[in-house]
XYZ file of C-alpha atoms in Angstrom:
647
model
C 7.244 -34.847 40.320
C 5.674 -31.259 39.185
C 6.318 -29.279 36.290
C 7.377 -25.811 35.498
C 5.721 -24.939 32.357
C 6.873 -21.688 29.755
C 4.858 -19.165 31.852
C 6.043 -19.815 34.834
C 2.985 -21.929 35.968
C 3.689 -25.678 37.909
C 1.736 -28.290 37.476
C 1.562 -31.990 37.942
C 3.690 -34.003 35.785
C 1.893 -35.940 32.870
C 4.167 -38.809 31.073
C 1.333 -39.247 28.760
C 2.160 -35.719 26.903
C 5.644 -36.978 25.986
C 4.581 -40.398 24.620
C 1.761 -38.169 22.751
C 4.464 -36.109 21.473
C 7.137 -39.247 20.543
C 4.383 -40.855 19.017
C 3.467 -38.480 16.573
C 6.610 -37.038 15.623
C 7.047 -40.895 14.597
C 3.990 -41.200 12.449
C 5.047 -37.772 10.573
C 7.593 -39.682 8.907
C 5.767 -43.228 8.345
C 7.169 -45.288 11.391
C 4.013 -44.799 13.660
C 4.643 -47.247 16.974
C 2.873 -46.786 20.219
C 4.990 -49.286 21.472
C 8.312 -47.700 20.517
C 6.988 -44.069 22.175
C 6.229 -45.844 25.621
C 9.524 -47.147 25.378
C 11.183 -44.043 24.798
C 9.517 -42.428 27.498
C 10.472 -44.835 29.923
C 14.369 -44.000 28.972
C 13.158 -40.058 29.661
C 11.470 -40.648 32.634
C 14.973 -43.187 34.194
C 16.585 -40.143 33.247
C 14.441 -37.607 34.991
C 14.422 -39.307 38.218
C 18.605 -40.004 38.346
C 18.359 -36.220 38.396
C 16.369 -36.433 41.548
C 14.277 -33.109 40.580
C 11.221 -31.961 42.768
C 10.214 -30.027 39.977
C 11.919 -29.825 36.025
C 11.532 -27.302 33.466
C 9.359 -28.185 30.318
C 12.320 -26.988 27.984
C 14.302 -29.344 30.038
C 11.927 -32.579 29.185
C 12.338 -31.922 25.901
C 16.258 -31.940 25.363
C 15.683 -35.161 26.769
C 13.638 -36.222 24.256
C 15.610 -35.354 21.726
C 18.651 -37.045 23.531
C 16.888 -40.426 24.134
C 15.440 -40.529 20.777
C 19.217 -39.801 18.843
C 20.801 -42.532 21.475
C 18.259 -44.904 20.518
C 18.860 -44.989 16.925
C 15.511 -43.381 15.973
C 16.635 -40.332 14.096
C 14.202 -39.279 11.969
C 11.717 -39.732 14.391
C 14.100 -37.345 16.506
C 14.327 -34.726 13.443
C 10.725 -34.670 13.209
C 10.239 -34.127 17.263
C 12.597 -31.214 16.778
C 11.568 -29.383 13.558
C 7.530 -29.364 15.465
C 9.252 -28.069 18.415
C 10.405 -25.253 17.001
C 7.261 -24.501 15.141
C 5.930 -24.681 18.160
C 8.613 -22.161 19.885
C 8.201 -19.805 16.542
C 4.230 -19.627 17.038
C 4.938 -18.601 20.688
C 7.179 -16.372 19.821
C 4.685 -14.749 17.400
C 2.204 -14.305 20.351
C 4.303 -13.043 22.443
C 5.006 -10.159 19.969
C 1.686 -10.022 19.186
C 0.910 -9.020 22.583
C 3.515 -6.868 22.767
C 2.348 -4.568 19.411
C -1.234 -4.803 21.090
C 0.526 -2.930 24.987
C 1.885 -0.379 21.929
C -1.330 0.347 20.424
C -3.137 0.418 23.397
C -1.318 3.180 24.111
C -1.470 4.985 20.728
C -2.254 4.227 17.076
C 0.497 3.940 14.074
C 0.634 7.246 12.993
C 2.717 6.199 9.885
C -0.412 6.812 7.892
C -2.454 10.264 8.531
C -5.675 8.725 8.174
C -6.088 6.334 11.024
C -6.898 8.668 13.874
C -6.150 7.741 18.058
C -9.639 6.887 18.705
C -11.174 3.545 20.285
C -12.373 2.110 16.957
C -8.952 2.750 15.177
C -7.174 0.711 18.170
C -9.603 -1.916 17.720
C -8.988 -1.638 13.862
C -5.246 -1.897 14.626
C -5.357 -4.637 16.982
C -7.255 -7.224 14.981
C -4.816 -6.005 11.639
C -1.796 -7.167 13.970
C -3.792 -10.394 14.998
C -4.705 -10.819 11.395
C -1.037 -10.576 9.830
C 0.747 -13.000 12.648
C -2.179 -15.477 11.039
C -1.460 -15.037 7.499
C 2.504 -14.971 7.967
C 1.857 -18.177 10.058
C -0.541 -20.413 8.699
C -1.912 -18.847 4.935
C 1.237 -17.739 2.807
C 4.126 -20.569 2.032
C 6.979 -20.213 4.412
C 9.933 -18.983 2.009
C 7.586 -16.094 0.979
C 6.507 -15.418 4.608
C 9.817 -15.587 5.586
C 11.358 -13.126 2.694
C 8.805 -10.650 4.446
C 10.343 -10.949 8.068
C 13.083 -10.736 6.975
C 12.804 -7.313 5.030
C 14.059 -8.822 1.567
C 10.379 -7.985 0.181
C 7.340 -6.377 1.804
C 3.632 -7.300 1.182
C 1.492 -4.618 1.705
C -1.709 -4.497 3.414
C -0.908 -8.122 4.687
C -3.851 -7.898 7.508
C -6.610 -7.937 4.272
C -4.162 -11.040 2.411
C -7.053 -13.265 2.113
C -9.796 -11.228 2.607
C -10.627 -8.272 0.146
C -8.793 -6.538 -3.023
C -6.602 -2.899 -2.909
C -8.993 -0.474 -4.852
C -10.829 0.343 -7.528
C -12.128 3.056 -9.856
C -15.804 3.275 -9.210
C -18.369 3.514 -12.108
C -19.877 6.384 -10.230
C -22.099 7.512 -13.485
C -23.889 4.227 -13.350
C -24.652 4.342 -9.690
C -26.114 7.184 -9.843
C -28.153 7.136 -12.792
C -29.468 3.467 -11.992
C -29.442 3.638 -8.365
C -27.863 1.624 -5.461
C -28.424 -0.701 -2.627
C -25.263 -0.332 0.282
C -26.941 -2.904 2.636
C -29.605 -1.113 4.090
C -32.124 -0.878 1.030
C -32.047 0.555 -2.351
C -31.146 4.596 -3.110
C -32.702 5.740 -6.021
C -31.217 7.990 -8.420
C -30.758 12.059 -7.343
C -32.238 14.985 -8.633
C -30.289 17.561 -7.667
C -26.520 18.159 -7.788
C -26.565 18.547 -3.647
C -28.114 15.056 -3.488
C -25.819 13.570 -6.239
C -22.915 14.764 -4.009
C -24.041 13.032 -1.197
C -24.479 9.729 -2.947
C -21.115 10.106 -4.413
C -19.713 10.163 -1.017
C -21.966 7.267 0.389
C -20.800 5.443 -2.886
C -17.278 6.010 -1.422
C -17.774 4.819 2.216
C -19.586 1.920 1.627
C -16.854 0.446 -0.830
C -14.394 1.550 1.236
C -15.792 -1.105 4.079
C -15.143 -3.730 1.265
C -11.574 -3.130 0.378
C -8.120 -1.706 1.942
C -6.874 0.293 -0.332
C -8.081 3.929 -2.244
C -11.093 4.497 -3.399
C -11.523 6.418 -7.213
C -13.985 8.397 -9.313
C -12.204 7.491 -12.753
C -14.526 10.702 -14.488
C -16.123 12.925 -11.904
C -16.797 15.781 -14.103
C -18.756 13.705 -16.651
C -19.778 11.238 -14.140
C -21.431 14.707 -12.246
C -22.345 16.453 -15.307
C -26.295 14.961 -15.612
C -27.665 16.508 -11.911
C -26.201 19.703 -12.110
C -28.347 20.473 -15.427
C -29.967 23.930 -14.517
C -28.696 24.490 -11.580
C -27.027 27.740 -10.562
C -23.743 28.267 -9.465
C -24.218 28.980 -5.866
C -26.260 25.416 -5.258
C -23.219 23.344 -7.118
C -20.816 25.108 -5.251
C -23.091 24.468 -2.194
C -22.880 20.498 -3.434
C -19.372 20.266 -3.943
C -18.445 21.734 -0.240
C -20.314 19.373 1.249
C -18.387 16.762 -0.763
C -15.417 18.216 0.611
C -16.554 18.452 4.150
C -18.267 14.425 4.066
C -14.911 13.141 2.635
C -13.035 14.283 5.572
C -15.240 13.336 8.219
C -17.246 10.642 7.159
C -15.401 7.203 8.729
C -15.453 3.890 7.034
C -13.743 0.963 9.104
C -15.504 0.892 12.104
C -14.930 4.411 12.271
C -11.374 4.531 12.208
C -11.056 6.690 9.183
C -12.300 8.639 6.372
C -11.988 6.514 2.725
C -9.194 7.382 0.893
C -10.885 9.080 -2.061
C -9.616 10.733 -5.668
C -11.365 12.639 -8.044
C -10.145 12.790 -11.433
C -11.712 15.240 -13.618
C -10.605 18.265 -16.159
C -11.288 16.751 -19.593
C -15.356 17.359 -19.677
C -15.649 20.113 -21.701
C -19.524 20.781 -21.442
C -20.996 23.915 -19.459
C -21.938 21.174 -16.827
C -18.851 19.403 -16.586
C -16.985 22.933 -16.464
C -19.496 23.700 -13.485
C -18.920 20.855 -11.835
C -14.708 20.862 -11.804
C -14.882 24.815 -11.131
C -16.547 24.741 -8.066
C -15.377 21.697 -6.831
C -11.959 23.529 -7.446
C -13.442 26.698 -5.541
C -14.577 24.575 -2.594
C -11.126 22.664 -2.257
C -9.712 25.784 -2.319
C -11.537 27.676 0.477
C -10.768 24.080 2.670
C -12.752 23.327 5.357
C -15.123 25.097 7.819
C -12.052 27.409 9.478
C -9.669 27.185 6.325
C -7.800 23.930 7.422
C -6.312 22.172 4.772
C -8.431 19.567 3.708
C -6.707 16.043 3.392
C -9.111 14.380 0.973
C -10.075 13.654 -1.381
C -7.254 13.930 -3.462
C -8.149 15.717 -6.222
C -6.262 14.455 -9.757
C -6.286 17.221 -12.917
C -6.000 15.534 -16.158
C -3.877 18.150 -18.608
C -4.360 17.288 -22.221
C -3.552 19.152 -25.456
C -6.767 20.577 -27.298
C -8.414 20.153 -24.157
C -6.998 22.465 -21.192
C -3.112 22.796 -21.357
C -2.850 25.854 -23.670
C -4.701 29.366 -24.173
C -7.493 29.054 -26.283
C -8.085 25.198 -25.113
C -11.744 25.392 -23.933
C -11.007 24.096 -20.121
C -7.793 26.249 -20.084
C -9.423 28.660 -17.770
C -9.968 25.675 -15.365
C -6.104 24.555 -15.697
C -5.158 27.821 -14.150
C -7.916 27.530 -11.701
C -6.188 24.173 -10.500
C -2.696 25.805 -10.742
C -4.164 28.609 -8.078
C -5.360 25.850 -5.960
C -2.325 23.237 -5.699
C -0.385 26.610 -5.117
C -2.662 26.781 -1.288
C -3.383 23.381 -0.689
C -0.830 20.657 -2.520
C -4.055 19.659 -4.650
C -5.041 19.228 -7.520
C -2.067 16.994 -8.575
C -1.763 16.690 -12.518
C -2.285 13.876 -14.530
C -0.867 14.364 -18.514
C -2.528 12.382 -21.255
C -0.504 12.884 -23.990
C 3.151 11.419 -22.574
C 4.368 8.509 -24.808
C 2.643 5.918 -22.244
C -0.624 7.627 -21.860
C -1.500 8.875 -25.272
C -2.708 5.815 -27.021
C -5.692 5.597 -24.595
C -6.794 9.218 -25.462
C -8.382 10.236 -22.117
C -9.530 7.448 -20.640
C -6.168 6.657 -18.224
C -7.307 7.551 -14.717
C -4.992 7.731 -11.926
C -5.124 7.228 -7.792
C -3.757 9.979 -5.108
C -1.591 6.622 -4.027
C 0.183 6.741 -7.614
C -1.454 3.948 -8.934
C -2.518 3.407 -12.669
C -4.543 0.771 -14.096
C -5.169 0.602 -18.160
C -4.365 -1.890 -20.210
C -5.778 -5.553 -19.402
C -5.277 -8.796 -21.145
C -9.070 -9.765 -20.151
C -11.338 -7.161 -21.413
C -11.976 -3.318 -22.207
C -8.833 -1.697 -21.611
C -10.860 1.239 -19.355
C -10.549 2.519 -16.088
C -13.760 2.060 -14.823
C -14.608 -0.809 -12.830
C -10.868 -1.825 -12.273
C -8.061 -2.131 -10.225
C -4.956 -3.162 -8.461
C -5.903 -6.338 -6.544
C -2.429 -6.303 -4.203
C 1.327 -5.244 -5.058
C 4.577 -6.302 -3.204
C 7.649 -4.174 -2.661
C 11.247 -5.678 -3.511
C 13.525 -3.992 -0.993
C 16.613 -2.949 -3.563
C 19.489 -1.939 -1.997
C 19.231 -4.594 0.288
C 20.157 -6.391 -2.958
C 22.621 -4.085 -4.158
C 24.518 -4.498 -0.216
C 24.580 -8.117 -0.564
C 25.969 -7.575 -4.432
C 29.009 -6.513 -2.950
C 29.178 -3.871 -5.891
C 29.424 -6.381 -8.656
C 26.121 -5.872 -11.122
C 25.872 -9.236 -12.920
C 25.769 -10.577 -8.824
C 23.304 -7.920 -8.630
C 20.984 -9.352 -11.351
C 20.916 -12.734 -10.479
C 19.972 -11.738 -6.505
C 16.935 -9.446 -8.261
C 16.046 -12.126 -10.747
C 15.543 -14.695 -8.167
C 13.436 -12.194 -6.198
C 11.589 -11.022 -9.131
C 10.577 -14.271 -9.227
C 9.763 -14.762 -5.633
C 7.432 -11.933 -5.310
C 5.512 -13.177 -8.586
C 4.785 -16.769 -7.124
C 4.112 -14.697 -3.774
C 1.493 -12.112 -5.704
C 0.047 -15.415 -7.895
C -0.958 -17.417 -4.438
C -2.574 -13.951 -2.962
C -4.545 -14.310 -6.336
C -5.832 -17.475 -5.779
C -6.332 -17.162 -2.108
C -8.621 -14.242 -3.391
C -10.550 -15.602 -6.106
C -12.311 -17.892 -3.639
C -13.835 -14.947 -2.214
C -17.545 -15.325 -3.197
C -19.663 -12.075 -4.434
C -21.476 -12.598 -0.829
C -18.202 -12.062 1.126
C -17.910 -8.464 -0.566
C -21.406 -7.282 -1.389
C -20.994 -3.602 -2.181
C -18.354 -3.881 -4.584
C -19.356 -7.343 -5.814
C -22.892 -7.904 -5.377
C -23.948 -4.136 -6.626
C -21.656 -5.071 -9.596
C -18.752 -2.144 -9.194
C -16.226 -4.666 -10.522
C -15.871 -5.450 -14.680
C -17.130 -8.684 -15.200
C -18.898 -8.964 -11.617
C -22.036 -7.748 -13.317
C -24.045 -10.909 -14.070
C -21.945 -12.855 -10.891
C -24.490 -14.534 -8.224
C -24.370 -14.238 -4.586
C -22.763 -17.852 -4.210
C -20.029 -17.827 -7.286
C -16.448 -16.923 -6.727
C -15.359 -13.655 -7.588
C -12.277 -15.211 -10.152
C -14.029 -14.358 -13.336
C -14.606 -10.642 -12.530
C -10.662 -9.779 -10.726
C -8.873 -11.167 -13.664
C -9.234 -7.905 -15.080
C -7.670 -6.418 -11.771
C -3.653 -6.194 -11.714
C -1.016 -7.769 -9.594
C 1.772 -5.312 -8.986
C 5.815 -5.803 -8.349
C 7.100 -2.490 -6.372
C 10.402 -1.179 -5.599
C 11.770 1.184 -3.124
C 15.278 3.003 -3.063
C 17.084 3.286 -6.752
C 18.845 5.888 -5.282
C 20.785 3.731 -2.071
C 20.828 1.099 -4.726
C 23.004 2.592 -7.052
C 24.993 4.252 -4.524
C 25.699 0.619 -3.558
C 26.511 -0.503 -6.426
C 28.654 2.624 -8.106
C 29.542 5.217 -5.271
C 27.184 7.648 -6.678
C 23.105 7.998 -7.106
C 21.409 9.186 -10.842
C 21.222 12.620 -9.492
C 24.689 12.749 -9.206
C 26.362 10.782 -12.237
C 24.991 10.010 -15.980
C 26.320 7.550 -15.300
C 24.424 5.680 -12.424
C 21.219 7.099 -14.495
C 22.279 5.355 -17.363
C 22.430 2.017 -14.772
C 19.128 3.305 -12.948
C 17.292 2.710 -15.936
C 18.543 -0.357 -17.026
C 17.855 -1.497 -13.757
C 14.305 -0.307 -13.958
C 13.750 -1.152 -17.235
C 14.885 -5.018 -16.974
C 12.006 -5.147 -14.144
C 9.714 -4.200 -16.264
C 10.798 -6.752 -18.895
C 10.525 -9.755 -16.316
C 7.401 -8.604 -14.974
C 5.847 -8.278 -18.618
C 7.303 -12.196 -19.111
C 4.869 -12.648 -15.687
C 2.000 -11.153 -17.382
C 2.456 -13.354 -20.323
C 3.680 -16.399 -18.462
C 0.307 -16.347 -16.149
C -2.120 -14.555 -18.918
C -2.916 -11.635 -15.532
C -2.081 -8.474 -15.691
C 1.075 -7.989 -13.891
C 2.724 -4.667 -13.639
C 5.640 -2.728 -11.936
C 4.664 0.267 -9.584
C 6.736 2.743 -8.231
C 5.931 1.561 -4.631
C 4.008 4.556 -2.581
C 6.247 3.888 0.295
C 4.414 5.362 3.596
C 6.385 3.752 6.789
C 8.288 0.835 4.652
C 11.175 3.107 3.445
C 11.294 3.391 7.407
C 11.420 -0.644 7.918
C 13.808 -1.499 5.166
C 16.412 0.828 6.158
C 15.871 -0.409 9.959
C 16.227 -3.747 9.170
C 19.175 -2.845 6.757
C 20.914 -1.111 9.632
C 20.758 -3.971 11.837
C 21.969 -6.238 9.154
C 24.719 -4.634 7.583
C 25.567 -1.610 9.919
C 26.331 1.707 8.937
C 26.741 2.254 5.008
C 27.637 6.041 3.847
C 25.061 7.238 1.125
C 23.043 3.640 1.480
C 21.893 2.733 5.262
C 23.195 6.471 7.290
C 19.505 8.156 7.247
C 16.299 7.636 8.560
C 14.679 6.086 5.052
C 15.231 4.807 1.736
C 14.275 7.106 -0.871
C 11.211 6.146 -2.312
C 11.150 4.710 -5.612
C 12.887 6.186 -8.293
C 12.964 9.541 -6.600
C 16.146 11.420 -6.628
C 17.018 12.149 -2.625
C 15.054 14.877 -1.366
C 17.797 16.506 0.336
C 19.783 16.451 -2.020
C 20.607 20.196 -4.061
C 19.101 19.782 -7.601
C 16.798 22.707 -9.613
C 13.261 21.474 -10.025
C 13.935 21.390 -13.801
C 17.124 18.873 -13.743
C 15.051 16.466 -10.958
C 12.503 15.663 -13.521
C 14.425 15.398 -16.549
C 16.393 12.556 -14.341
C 12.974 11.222 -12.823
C 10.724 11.604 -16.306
C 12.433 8.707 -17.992
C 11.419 6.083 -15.424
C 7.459 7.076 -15.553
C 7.206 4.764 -18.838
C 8.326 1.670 -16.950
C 6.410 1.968 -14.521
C 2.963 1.221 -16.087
C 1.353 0.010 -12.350
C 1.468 3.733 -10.793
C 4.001 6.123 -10.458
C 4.290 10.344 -9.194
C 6.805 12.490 -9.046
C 7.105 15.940 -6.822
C 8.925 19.218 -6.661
C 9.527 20.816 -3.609
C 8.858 24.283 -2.978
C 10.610 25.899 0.018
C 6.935 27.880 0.558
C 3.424 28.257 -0.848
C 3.964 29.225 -4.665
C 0.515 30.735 -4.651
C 2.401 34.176 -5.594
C 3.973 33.084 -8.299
C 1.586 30.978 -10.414
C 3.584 30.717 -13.841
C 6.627 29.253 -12.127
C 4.128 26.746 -11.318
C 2.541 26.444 -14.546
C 6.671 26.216 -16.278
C 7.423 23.406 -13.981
C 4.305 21.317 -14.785
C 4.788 21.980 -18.603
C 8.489 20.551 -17.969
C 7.002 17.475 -16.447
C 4.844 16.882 -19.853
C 7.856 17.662 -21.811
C 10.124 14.913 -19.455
C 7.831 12.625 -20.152
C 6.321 12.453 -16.268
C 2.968 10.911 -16.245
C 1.667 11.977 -12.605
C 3.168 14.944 -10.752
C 2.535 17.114 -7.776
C 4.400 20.185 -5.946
C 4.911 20.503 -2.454
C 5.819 22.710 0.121
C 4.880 22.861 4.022
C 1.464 23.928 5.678
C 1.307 24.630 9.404
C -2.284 25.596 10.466
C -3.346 26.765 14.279
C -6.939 25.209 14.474
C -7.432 27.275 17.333
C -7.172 30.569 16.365
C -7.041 29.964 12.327
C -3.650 30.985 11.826
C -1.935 29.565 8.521
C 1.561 29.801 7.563
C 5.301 28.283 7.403
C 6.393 28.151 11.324
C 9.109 27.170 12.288
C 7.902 25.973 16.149
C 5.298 23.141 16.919
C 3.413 26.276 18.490
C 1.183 29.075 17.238
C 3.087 32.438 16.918
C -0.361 34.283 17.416
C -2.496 32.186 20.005
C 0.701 29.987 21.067
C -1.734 26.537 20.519
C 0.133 23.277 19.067
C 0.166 23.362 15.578
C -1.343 20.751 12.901
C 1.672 20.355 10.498
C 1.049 18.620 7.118
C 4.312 17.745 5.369
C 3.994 15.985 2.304
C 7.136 14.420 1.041
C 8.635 12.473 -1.637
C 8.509 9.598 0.463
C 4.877 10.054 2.009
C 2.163 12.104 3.456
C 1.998 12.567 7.137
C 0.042 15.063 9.198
């Protein structure tokens, strides 16, 4: 007798695999018999041959198995057989869609996210990510939280680095540079000149890019900059910061499949260097790159305070307007406020990333920005909640509260699985000592004492299909659902505080930066539940606590409906206006609607509006084609949206 096994191969038949099998499916549950598993493959083989089969399918040996096992009164032993088996069927299964995603990127990259390009390295990069998250799903994180994943009811993000690295951090960039560096390849010793301080600054950001997934951060880069530009003329700092500009969007980290994502926070330094420093670096963003394209990074960050820059007569109010004139051409700077109710009480120190993510206060240590940040977060997919709810809200609590609680568990065992990282296993951002409390850490010790002053983040996607769920009507529509929207909100915040207290770790609640998971949810959603006016009937959820963009609402009412949930959000939040074209003629509407963020309360904000540039001819401008209306090219297109940036 032959075989026909899953693949279509045949082979000789082997009993000895199916008294393997029996036998230790029986010792699984304590009734380990080498006798009994002969035995029982006798029965199978009787069995086989009254069939009178040349050949017999694997699958087919097996429900004989089970059968013989059940008939012969050994059913545990039989529940045991079955429960591996299908282990065993879900683990092919994963391959087999592992190898499909690999035939899809073989052909061409994700482009969910604009900065992994189509080149050889970023397939390779994308490949072993797929490889790498089919491992974790399958053999690292518990099953009910790998499961809740699959299955769309939560999503953990940057799943391919679970085990193996942190999100991002806000680099002490003033230290580096004043003490010097090693990346790897021997030490750097400190610059001079504000050209070679420029250049370490982006090194600096490449080389901890290769040691972590997520953004990259100069917490101060004004001050941080302010030492090497000291007699210096304008022309050579300019001349430093466009080659910033240039090396941050063409100098790859990842095996070269993409350019760190960088942000530059800076505005506050009020000295004649520090005013150097953010002007040109202004000018410079503002001229983009070698043939005017719009530069992608870094993101550059504006911090607006009172007494500082946000009025006439505030010494750096000269440099406010500059920034104004500049977001107005390119989308950057956006505009960080320090004086909301949330940000005040830390004067000028909160520092913010271009992915929306804040990190302050910290139960460990210095409550700074430098030398922090968010170590992983985890979205909660809400109106999948608010569907299942069935429009009752106390239903509707008790489904969030049991996932609240899910996705803490899930976030505590990514903590441990990463606190037995050793400083060797990351030895930029470890062993140079870029992480608070990694300072004095050896190259053998785990990395535990220095991330507990990192954060572990809940996120959410969709308020606005949620309440539409749960009352008919989003919080742009109704008082009434914003009155719910921010109870909703708010109670999340209150549960995840009870985490941060429960587990003495900084837990916090981000508005999640979406990218292609407002995309998956509503997918999955669709599948699930069908078609659902005003919930599941469009291409994604809107992110966060965003009113719809679509939807027809003045600039001013959006963020007096999106301001209040900025406060609650204490992990990272940003909220945009959209501008049907390039503001950059009229400056003070721009200036009015950043004032009425501060006054709403908004803690991060940012305008947008489309960009189509012709890099063959240089043309930029709103078109409404994919091609050139001068040289008739294909256009680059950079929309960024409410629910992400894409090029």
């Amino acid at each position: 007798m032959e075989i026909r096994k899953r693949d279509g191969r045949v082979v000789a038949f082997d009993d000895s695999k199916i008294t393997d099998a029996i036998f230790k499916a029986a010792k699984s549950v304590g009734g380990a018999d080498r006798e009994m598993a002969m035995e029982i493959t006798l029965e199978v083989l009787k069995c086989l041959k009254a069939e009178n089969n040349d050949v017999v399918d694997v699958e087919h040996v097996q429900d004989i198995v089970e059968k013989v096992l059940i008939k012969k009164g050994h059913a545990k032993t039989a529940k045991s057989y079955i429960l591996y088996r299908a282990k065993r069927t879900d683990i092919r299964n994963a391959r087999s869609e592992l190898m499909d995603t690999v035939a899809e990127i073989l052909k061409e990259t994700d482009r969910d996210n604009a900065n992994i390009s189509n080149s050889p390295s970023a397939k390779m990069l994308q490949i072993a990510s797929a490889a790498s998250r089919e491992y974790y799903l399958n053999r690292v994180i518990p099953e009910e939280m790998a499961e809740a994943h699959k299955r769309g009811d939560i999503h953990i993000h940057d799943l391919d680095f679970y085990g193996k690295t942190l999100n991002c951090l806000n680099i002490p960039l003033g230290r580096l540079l004043h003490e010097g560096f090693n990346n790897g390849h021997g030490y750097i010793r400190p610059p001079k000149r504000p050209g070679s301080a420029a250049a370490l600054a982006a090194i600096v950001l490449q080389s901890n890019q290769n040691d972590m997934f997520g953004g990259q951060s100069f917490g101060f880069f004004d001050t941080d900059m302010a030492d090497f530009v000291d007699g210096a003329d304008e022309n050579e700092v300019f001349q430093a910061m466009e080659a910033l500009v240039y090396n941050l969007n063409s100098m790859h980290s990842r095996a070269g499949a993409q350019v760190p994502f960088s942000s530059l926070n800076l505005g506050l330094d009020t000295t004649e260097n520090g005013r150097k420093v953010t002007r040109n670096l202004l000018k410079a963003y503002g001229n983009g790159l070698g043939r005017g394209e719009n530069p992608i990074f870094p993101n550059v960050i504006f911090r607006v305070k009172e007494g500082v820059n946000l009025n006439p007569g505030d010494p750096n109010y000269d440099l406010f307007q500059q920034a104004i004139s500049v977001a107005a051409r390119r989308l950057n700077p956006t505009f960080s406020f320090m004086d909301t109710t949330f940000n005040r009480d830390y004067g000028g120190q909160v520092a913010y990333m271009g992915c929306r993510t804040r990190v302050i206060s910290n139960r460990h240590g210095e409550e700074i920005t430098t030398g922090r940040g968010n170590l992983s977060f985890t979205t909660i997919n809400l109106p999948r909640l608010a569907i299942k709810a069935e429009r009752n809200i106390d239903k509707f609590y008790q489904l969030l509260d049991a996932m609240l609680e899910l996705v803490a568990e899930q976030l505590l065992h990514r903590y441990h699985v990463q606190c037995n990282l050793r400083v060797r296993d990351l030895p930029f951002l470890m062993g140079q000592g870029l992480y608070m409390g990694s300072e004095k850490l050896k190259k053998d010790d785990r990395i535990e004492p220095a991330i507990k002053n990192g954060t572990l983040t809940v996120g959410f996607i969709g308020l606005a299909e949620t309440l539409t769920a749960l009352m008919g009507k989003h919080h742009g529509e109704s008082e009434e659902a914003q009155k719910l929207g921010q109870e909703i909100i708010g109670y999340m915040r209150k549960r995840v505080d009870e985490f941060a207290d429960r587990y003495d770790l900084n837990f916090s609640l981000i508005a999640t930066p979406a990218e292609g998971l407002s995309g998956r949810f509503i997918r999955i959603d669709r599948r699930e539940y069908g078609i659902i006016p005003g919930v599941t009937d469009k291409a994604y959820y809107t992110n966060s606590f965003h009113v719809p963009v679509g939807y027809p609402i003045s600039a001013f009412d959006k963020m007096r409906i999106e301001g209040p949930y900025h406060k609650f959000t204490n992990g990272g939040h940003i909220s945009y206006v959209e501008f049907e074209s390039s503001p950059v003629h009229n400056l003070q509407a721009v200036e009015d609607v950043l004032r009425h963020m501060l006054a709403c309360d908004c803690g991060y904000c940012g305008i947008n509006f489309p960009i189509d540039y012709c890099e063959d001819c240089g043309y930029t401008g709103i078109i409404d084609t994919d091609y050139c209306p001068v040289c008739e090219k294909q256009l680059t297109q950079i929309r960024r949206r409410a629910n992400c940036c894409t090029e």
